[in-house]
Coordinates of C-alpha atoms in Angstrom, one line a residue:
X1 CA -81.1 43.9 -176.3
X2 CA -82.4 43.3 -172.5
X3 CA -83.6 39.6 -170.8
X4 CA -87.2 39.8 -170.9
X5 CA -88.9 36.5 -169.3
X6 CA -87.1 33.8 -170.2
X7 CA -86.3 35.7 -173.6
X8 CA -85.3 39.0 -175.5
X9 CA -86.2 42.1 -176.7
X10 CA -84.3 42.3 -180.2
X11 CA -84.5 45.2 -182.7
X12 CA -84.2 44.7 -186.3
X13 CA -84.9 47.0 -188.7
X14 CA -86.5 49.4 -186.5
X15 CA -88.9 47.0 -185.0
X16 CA -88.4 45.5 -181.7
X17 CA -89.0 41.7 -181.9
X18 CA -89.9 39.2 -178.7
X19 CA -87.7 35.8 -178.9
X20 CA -87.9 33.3 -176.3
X21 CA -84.6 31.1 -175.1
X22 CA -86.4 28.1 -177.7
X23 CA -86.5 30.5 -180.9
X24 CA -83.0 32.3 -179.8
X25 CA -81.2 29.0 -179.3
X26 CA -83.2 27.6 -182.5
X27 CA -82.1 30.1 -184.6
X28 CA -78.7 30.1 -183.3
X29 CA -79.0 25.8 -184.0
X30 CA -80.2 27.0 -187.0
X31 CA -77.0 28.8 -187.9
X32 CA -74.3 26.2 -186.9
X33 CA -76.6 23.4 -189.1
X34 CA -76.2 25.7 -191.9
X35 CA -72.4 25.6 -192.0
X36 CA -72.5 22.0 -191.1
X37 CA -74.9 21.0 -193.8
X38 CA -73.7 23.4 -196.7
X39 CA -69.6 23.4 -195.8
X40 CA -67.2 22.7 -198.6
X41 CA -63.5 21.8 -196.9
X42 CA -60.6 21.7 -199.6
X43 CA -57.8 20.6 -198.4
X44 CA -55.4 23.1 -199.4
X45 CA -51.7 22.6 -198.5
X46 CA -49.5 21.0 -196.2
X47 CA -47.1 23.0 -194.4
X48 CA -45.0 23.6 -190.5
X49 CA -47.4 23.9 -188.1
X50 CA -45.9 27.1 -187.5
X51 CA -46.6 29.0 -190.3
X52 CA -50.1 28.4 -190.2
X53 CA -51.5 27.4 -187.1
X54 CA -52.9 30.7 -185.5
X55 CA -51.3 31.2 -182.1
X56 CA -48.7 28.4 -182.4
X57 CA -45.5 29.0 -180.9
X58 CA -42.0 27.5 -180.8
X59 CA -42.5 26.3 -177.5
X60 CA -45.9 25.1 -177.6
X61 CA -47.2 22.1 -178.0
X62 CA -50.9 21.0 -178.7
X63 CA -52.1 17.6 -177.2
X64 CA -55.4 15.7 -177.9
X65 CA -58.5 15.8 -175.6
X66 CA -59.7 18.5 -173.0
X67 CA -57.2 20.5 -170.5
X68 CA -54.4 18.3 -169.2
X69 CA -53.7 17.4 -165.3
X70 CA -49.8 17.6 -165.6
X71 CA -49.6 15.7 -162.0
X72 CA -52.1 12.8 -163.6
X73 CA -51.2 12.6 -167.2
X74 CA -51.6 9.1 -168.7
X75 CA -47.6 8.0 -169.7
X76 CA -48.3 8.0 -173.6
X77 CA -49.2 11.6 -173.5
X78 CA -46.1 12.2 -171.2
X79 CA -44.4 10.4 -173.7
X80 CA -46.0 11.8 -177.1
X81 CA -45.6 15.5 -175.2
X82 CA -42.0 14.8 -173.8
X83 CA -40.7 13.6 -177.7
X84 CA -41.9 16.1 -179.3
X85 CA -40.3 18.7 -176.8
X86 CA -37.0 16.9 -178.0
X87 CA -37.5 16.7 -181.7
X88 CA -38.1 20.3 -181.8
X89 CA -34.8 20.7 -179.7
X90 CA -36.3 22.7 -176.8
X91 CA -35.2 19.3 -175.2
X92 CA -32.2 17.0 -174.4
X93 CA -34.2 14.0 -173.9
X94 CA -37.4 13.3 -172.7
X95 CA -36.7 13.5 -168.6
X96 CA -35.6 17.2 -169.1
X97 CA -38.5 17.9 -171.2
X98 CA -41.0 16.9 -168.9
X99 CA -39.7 19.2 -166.3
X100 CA -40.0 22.1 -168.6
X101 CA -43.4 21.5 -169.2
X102 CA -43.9 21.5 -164.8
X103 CA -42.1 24.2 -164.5
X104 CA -44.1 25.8 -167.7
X105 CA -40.9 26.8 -169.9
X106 CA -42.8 24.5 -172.7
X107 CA -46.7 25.2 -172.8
X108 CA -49.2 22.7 -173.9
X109 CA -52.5 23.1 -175.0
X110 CA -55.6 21.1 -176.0
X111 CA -55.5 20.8 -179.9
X112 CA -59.1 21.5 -180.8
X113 CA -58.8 25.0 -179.0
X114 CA -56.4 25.9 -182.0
X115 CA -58.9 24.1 -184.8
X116 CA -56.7 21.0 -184.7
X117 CA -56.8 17.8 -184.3
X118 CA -54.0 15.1 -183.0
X119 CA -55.3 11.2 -183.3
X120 CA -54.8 8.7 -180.6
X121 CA -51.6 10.1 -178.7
X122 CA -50.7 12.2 -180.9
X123 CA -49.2 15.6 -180.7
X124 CA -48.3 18.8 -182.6
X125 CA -45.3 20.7 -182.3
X126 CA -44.0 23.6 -184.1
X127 CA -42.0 22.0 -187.0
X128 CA -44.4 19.3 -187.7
X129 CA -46.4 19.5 -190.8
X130 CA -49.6 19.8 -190.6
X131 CA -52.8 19.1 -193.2
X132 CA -54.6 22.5 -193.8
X133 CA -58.2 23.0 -195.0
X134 CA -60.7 25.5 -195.7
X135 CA -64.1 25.6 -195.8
X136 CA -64.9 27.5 -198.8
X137 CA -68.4 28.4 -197.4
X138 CA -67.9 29.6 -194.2
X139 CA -64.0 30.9 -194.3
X140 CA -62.9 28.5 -191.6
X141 CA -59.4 27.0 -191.8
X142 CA -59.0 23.4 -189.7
X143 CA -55.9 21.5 -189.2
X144 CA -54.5 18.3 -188.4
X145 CA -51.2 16.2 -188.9
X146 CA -50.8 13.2 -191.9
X147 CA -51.5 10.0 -190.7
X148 CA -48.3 8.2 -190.3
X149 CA -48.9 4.9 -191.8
X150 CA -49.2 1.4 -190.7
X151 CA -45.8 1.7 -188.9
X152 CA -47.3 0.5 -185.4
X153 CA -44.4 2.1 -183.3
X154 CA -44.9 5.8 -183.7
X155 CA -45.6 8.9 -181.8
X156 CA -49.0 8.7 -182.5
X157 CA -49.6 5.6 -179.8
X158 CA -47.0 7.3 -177.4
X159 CA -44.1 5.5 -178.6
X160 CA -40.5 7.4 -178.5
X161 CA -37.3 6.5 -178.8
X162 CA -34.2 7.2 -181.6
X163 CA -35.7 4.7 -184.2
X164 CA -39.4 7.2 -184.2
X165 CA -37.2 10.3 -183.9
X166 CA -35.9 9.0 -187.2
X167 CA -38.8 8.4 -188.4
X168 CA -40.5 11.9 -187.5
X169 CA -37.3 13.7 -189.5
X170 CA -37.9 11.7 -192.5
X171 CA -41.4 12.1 -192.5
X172 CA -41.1 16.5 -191.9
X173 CA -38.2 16.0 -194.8
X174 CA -38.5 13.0 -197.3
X175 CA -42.7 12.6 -197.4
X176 CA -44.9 15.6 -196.4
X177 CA -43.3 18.5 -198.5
X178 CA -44.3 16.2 -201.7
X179 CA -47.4 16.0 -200.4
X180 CA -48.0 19.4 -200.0
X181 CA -46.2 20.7 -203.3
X182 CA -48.7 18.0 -205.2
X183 CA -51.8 19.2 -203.6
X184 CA -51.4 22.7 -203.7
X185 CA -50.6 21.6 -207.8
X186 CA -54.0 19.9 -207.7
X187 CA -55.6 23.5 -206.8
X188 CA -57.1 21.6 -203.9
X189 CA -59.2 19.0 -203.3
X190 CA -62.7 18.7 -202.4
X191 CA -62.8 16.7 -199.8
X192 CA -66.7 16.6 -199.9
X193 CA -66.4 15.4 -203.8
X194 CA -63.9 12.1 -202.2
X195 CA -66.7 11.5 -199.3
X196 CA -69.8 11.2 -202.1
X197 CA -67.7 9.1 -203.9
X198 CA -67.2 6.5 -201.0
X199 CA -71.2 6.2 -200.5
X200 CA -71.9 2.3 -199.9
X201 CA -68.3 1.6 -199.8
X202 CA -68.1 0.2 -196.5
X203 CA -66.5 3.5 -194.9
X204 CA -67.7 5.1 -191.3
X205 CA -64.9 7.0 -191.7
X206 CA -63.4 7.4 -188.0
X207 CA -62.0 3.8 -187.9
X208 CA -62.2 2.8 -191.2
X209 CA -61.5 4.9 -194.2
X210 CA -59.6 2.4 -197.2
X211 CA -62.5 3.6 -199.7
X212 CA -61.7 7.7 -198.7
X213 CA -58.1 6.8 -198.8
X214 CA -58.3 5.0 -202.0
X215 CA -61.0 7.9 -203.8
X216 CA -58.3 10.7 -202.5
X217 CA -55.2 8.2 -203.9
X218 CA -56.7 8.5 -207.4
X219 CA -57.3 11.9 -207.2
X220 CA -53.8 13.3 -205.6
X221 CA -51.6 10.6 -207.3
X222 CA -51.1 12.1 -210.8
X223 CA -50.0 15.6 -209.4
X224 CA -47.5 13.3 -207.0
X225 CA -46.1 12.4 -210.4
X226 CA -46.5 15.4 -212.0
X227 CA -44.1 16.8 -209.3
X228 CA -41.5 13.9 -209.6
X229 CA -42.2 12.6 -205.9
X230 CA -39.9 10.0 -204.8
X231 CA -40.8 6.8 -205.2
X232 CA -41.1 5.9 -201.8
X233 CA -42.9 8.5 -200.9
X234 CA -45.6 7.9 -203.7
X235 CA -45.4 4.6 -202.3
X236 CA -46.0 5.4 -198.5
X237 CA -49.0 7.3 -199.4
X238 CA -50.8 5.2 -201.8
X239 CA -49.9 2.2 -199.3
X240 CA -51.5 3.8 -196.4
X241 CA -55.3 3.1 -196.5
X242 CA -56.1 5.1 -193.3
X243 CA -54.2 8.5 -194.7
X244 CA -57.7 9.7 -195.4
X245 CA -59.1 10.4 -191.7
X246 CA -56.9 12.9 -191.1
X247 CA -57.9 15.6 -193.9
X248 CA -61.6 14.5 -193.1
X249 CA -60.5 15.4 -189.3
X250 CA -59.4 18.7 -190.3
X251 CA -62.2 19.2 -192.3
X252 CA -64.3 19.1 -189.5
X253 CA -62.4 21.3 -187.7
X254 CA -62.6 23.9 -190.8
X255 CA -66.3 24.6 -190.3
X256 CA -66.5 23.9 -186.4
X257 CA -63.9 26.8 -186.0
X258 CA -66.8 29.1 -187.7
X259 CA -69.8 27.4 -186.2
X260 CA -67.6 28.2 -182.2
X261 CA -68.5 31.8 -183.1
X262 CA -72.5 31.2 -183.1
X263 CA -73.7 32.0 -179.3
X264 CA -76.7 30.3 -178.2
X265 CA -76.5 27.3 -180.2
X266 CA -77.0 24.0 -178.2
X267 CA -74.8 22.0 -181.2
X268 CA -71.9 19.7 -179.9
X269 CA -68.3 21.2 -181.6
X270 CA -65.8 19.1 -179.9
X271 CA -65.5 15.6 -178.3
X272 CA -62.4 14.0 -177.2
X273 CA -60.7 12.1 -174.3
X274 CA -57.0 12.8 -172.6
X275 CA -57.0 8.8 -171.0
X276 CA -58.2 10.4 -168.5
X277 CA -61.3 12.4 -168.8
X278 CA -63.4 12.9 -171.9
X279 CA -64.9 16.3 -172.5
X280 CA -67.3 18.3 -175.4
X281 CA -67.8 21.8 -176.3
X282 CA -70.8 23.2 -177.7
X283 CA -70.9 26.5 -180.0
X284 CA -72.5 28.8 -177.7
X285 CA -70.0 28.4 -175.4
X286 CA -66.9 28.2 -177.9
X287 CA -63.7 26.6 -176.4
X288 CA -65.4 26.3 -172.8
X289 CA -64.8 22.4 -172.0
X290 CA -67.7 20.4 -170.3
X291 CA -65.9 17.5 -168.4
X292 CA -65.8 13.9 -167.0
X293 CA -64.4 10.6 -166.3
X294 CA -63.7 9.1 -170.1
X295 CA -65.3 5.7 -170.8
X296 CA -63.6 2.6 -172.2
X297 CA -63.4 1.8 -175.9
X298 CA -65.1 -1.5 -175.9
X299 CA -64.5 -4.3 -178.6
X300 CA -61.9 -5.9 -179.4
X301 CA -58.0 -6.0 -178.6
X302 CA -55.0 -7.1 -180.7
X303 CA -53.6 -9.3 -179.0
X304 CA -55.3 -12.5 -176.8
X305 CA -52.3 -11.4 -173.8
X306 CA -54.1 -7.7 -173.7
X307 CA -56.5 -7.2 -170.6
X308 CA -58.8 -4.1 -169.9
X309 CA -56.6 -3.5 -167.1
X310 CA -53.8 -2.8 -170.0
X311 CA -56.1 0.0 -171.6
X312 CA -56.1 3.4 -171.2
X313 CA -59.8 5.3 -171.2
X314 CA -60.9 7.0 -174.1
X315 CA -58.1 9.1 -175.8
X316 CA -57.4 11.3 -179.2
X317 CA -59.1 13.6 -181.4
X318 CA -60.0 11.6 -184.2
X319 CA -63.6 11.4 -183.0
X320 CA -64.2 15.2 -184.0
X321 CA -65.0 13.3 -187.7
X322 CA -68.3 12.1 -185.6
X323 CA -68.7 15.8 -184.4
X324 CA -69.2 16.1 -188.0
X325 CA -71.4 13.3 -188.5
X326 CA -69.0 10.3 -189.5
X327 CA -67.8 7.1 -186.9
X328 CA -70.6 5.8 -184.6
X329 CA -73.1 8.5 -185.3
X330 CA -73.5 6.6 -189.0
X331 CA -72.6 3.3 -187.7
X332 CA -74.6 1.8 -190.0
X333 CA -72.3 3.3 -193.0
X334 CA -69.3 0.8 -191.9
X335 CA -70.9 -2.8 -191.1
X336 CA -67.3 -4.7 -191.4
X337 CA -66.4 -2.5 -188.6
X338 CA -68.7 -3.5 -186.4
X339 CA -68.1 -7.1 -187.5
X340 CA -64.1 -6.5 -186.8
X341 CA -64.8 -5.5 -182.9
X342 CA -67.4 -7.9 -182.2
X343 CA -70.8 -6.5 -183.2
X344 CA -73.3 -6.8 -185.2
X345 CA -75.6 -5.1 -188.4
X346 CA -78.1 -4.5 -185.9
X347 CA -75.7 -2.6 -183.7
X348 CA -74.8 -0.1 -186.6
X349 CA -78.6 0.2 -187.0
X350 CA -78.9 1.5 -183.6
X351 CA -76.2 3.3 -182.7
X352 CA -77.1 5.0 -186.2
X353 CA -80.7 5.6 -184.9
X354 CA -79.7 7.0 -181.5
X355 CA -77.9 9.6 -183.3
X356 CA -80.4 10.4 -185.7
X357 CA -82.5 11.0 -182.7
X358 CA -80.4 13.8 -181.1
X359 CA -79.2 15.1 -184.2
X360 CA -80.5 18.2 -185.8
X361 CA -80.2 17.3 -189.9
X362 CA -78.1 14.6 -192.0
X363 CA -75.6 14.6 -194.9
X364 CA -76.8 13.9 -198.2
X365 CA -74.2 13.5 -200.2
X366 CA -73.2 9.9 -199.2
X367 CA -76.6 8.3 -198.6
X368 CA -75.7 4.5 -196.7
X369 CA -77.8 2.1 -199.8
X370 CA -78.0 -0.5 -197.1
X371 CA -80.1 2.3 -194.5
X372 CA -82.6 3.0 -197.1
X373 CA -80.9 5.6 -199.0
X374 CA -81.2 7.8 -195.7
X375 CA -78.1 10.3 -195.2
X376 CA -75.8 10.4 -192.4
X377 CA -76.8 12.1 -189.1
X378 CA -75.2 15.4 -187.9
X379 CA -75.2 18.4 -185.3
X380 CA -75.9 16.5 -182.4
X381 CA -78.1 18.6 -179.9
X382 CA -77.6 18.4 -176.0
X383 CA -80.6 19.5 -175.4
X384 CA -81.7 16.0 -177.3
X385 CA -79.5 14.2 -175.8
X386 CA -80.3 15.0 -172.1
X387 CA -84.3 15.3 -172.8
X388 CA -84.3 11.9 -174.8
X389 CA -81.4 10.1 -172.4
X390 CA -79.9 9.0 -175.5
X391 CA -76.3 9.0 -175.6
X392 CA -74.7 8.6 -179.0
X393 CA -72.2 6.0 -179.2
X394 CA -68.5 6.6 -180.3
X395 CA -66.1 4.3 -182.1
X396 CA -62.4 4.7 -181.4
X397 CA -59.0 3.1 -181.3
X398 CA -58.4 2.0 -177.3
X399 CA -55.0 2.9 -176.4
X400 CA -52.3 0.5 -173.8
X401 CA -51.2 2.4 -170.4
X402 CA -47.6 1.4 -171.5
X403 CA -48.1 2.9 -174.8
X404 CA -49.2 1.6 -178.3
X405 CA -52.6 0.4 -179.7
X406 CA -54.4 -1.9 -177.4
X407 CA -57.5 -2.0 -179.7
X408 CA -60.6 -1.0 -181.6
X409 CA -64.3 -0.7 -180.6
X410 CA -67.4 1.8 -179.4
X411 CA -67.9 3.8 -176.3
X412 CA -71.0 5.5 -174.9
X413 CA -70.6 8.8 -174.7
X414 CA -70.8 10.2 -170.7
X415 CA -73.8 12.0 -170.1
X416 CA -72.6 14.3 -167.7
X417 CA -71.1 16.5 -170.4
X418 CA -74.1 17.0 -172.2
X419 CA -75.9 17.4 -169.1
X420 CA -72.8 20.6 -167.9
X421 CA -73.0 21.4 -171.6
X422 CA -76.4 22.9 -171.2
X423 CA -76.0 24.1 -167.6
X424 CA -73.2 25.8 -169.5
X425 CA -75.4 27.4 -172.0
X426 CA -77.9 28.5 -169.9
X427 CA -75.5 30.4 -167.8
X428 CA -74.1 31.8 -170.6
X429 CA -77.3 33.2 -171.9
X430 CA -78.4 34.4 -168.1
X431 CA -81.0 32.0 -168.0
X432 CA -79.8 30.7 -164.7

């Protein structure tokens, strides 16, 4: 196969075919939309990151966003990174566990490069238990750690001390392995089958999720008592009405692991902020990160004390559900979100527009009643995004520089990553 004008001379079954860069990078886009629009993630198991994470080590740790400036990391990362050093005992206490990540004794890594997914500040570390899911159509496994509740000091906001070490040893010994006995019971569940049931239930499911988490309680609850769980830990789960964004995170994971494989294709496969700097990756390029200054999640804040001086940029993981088509990309799917961070129906209808203009297809299998019965959009294109200047919009939890949740709203996505993202491509095809 040789460059040949601006495209290639490709042989198939004995006859040598002309593509340009449009019908290679189509039929790559072709490819990735396929998996996106036919996947089936079950969520399988839950088990130590460590025994099923590929690559994970004892002395790695996996943090969300793109590639980490150790010398400029935002505190709650520190933080998130530094406790989870010392709950794995590679630690003392968080002082000497920062130095060993300096000094490169304890690696980090960002999350999505491994087909996971840590939410807000969080982190994953060897022992922690993880949510695994496969899709069934493409092979792909994706991963992410259980949402841990309502509980507002955790490690997931960057919060560490004795009382959230306690918390993280109950969780690893008192909650998840229920979770995971019952659900590998249940044969798996079908995580699709949950989402169609939630159609005109109010969810976007980034930011909000009680009619996912309320679908999946009904679903997983009888094997939970099948299993004598404890009570409390049947309790913490059916209490917990966000629990259901993080098997939908690592559900997108599941097939974006198998689309990263598909060179060519111009289809977004990762977006994510470090507090820092906010980065995608498209599948041509696989785990190649296009970079830039993150954005602020705009909306509203928690408290009337909280200034955007007090905020952190964009940060986490958890938007890699809009990768897949959920959050501000179907806007329009959650209205009482918008109305909860201080916009309106007609926002939704935008921001839901704007992605349906840079996106390549749409989910049909929970049509928004309120949107005409249209499906949600999905497989955001660069190319669109840079030849329309339209920019979706994100929605997102903002995060405080001190360490906790500072709010909830939208952010534009930075255009400069889309506009690297197909430099990037280019290059990689040898067009430039």
């Amino acid at each position: 196969m040789g460059l040949l004008l601006g495209g290639v001379r490709d042989r198939r079954r004995g006859k040598e075919v002309f593509m340009t860069v449009e019908e290679r990078i189509n039929e790559a886009n072709s490819k990735v939309m396929d998996m996106f629009l036919n996947g089936r993630p079950v969520w399988t198991d839950v088990r130590p990151a460590i025994e099923v994470v590929p690559g994970m080590k004892k002395n790695l740790i996996l943090h969300p966003g793109p590639p980490i400036d150790k010398e400029h990391i935002v505190f709650p990362l520190k933080n998130s990174i530094s406790g989870a050093a010392v709950h794995e005992g590679l630690a003392k206490n968080v002082d000497e566990a920062w130095n060993m990540v300096l000094s490169g004794e304890i690696e980090i890594a960002p999350a999505q490069e491994y087909s996971c997914g840590c939410a807000a500040a969080m982190v994953m570390s060897a022992s922690m238990p993880v949510i695994v899911v496969e899709d069934k159509y493409s092979g792909g496994k994706g991963f992410s750690t259980p949402h841990p509740g309502p509980k507002p000091k955790v490690l997931r906001w960057g919060l560490y001390d004795e009382e959230v070490e306690e918390d993280l040893k109950a969780f690893e010994k008192d909650y998840c392995p229920y979770l995971g006995e019952a659900v590998r019971k249940s044969g798996g569940i079908d995580i699709i089958s949950i989402l169609s049931k939630t159609a005109g239930m109010g969810d976007e499911n980034h930011n909000r999720q009680p009619a996912g988490s309320m679908c999946l309680a009904l679903t997983l609850a009888p094997y939970l008592l099948d299993i004598d769980a404890p009570k409390k830990a049947i309790k913490d789960f059916l209490a917990n009405d966000r629990f259901f964004l993080n098997p939908v995170m690592a559900s997108a994971l599941s097939i974006i692991a198998s689309a990263k494989k598909v060179k060519c294709s111009t289809v977004m496969t990762a977006m994510c902020g470090n507090g820092e700097e906010f980065g995608i990756q498209v599948a041509g390029t696989g785990n190649k990160w296009y970079t830039t200054e993150a954005p602020y999640i705009e909306g509203t804040l928690l408290k009337p004390t909280y200034k955007k001086s007090d905020m952190l940029r964009y940060m986490g993981d958890s938007c890699v559900t809009e990768v897949y088509g959920f959050g501000g990309m179907t806007a329009i799917a959650g209205p009482m979100y918008m109305k909860l961070t201080g916009s309106s129906f007609e926002e939704a209808l935008s921001r839901t527009e704007k992605a349906r203009k840079v996106s390549l297809g749409e989910h049909t299998f929970a049509p928004v009643p309120w949107n005409d019965y249209k499906g949600m959009p999905v497989g955001v294109d660069v190319r669109k995004v840079v030849g329309y200047n339209v920019p979706p919009i994100s929605h997102g939890g903002s995060g405080l520089k001190t360490g906790g949740q500072a709010g909830a709203g939208a952010a534009e996505l930075p255009m400069e990553c889309f506009k690297k993202a197909l430099v990037g491509v280019a290059e990689d095809m040898g067009i430039i």
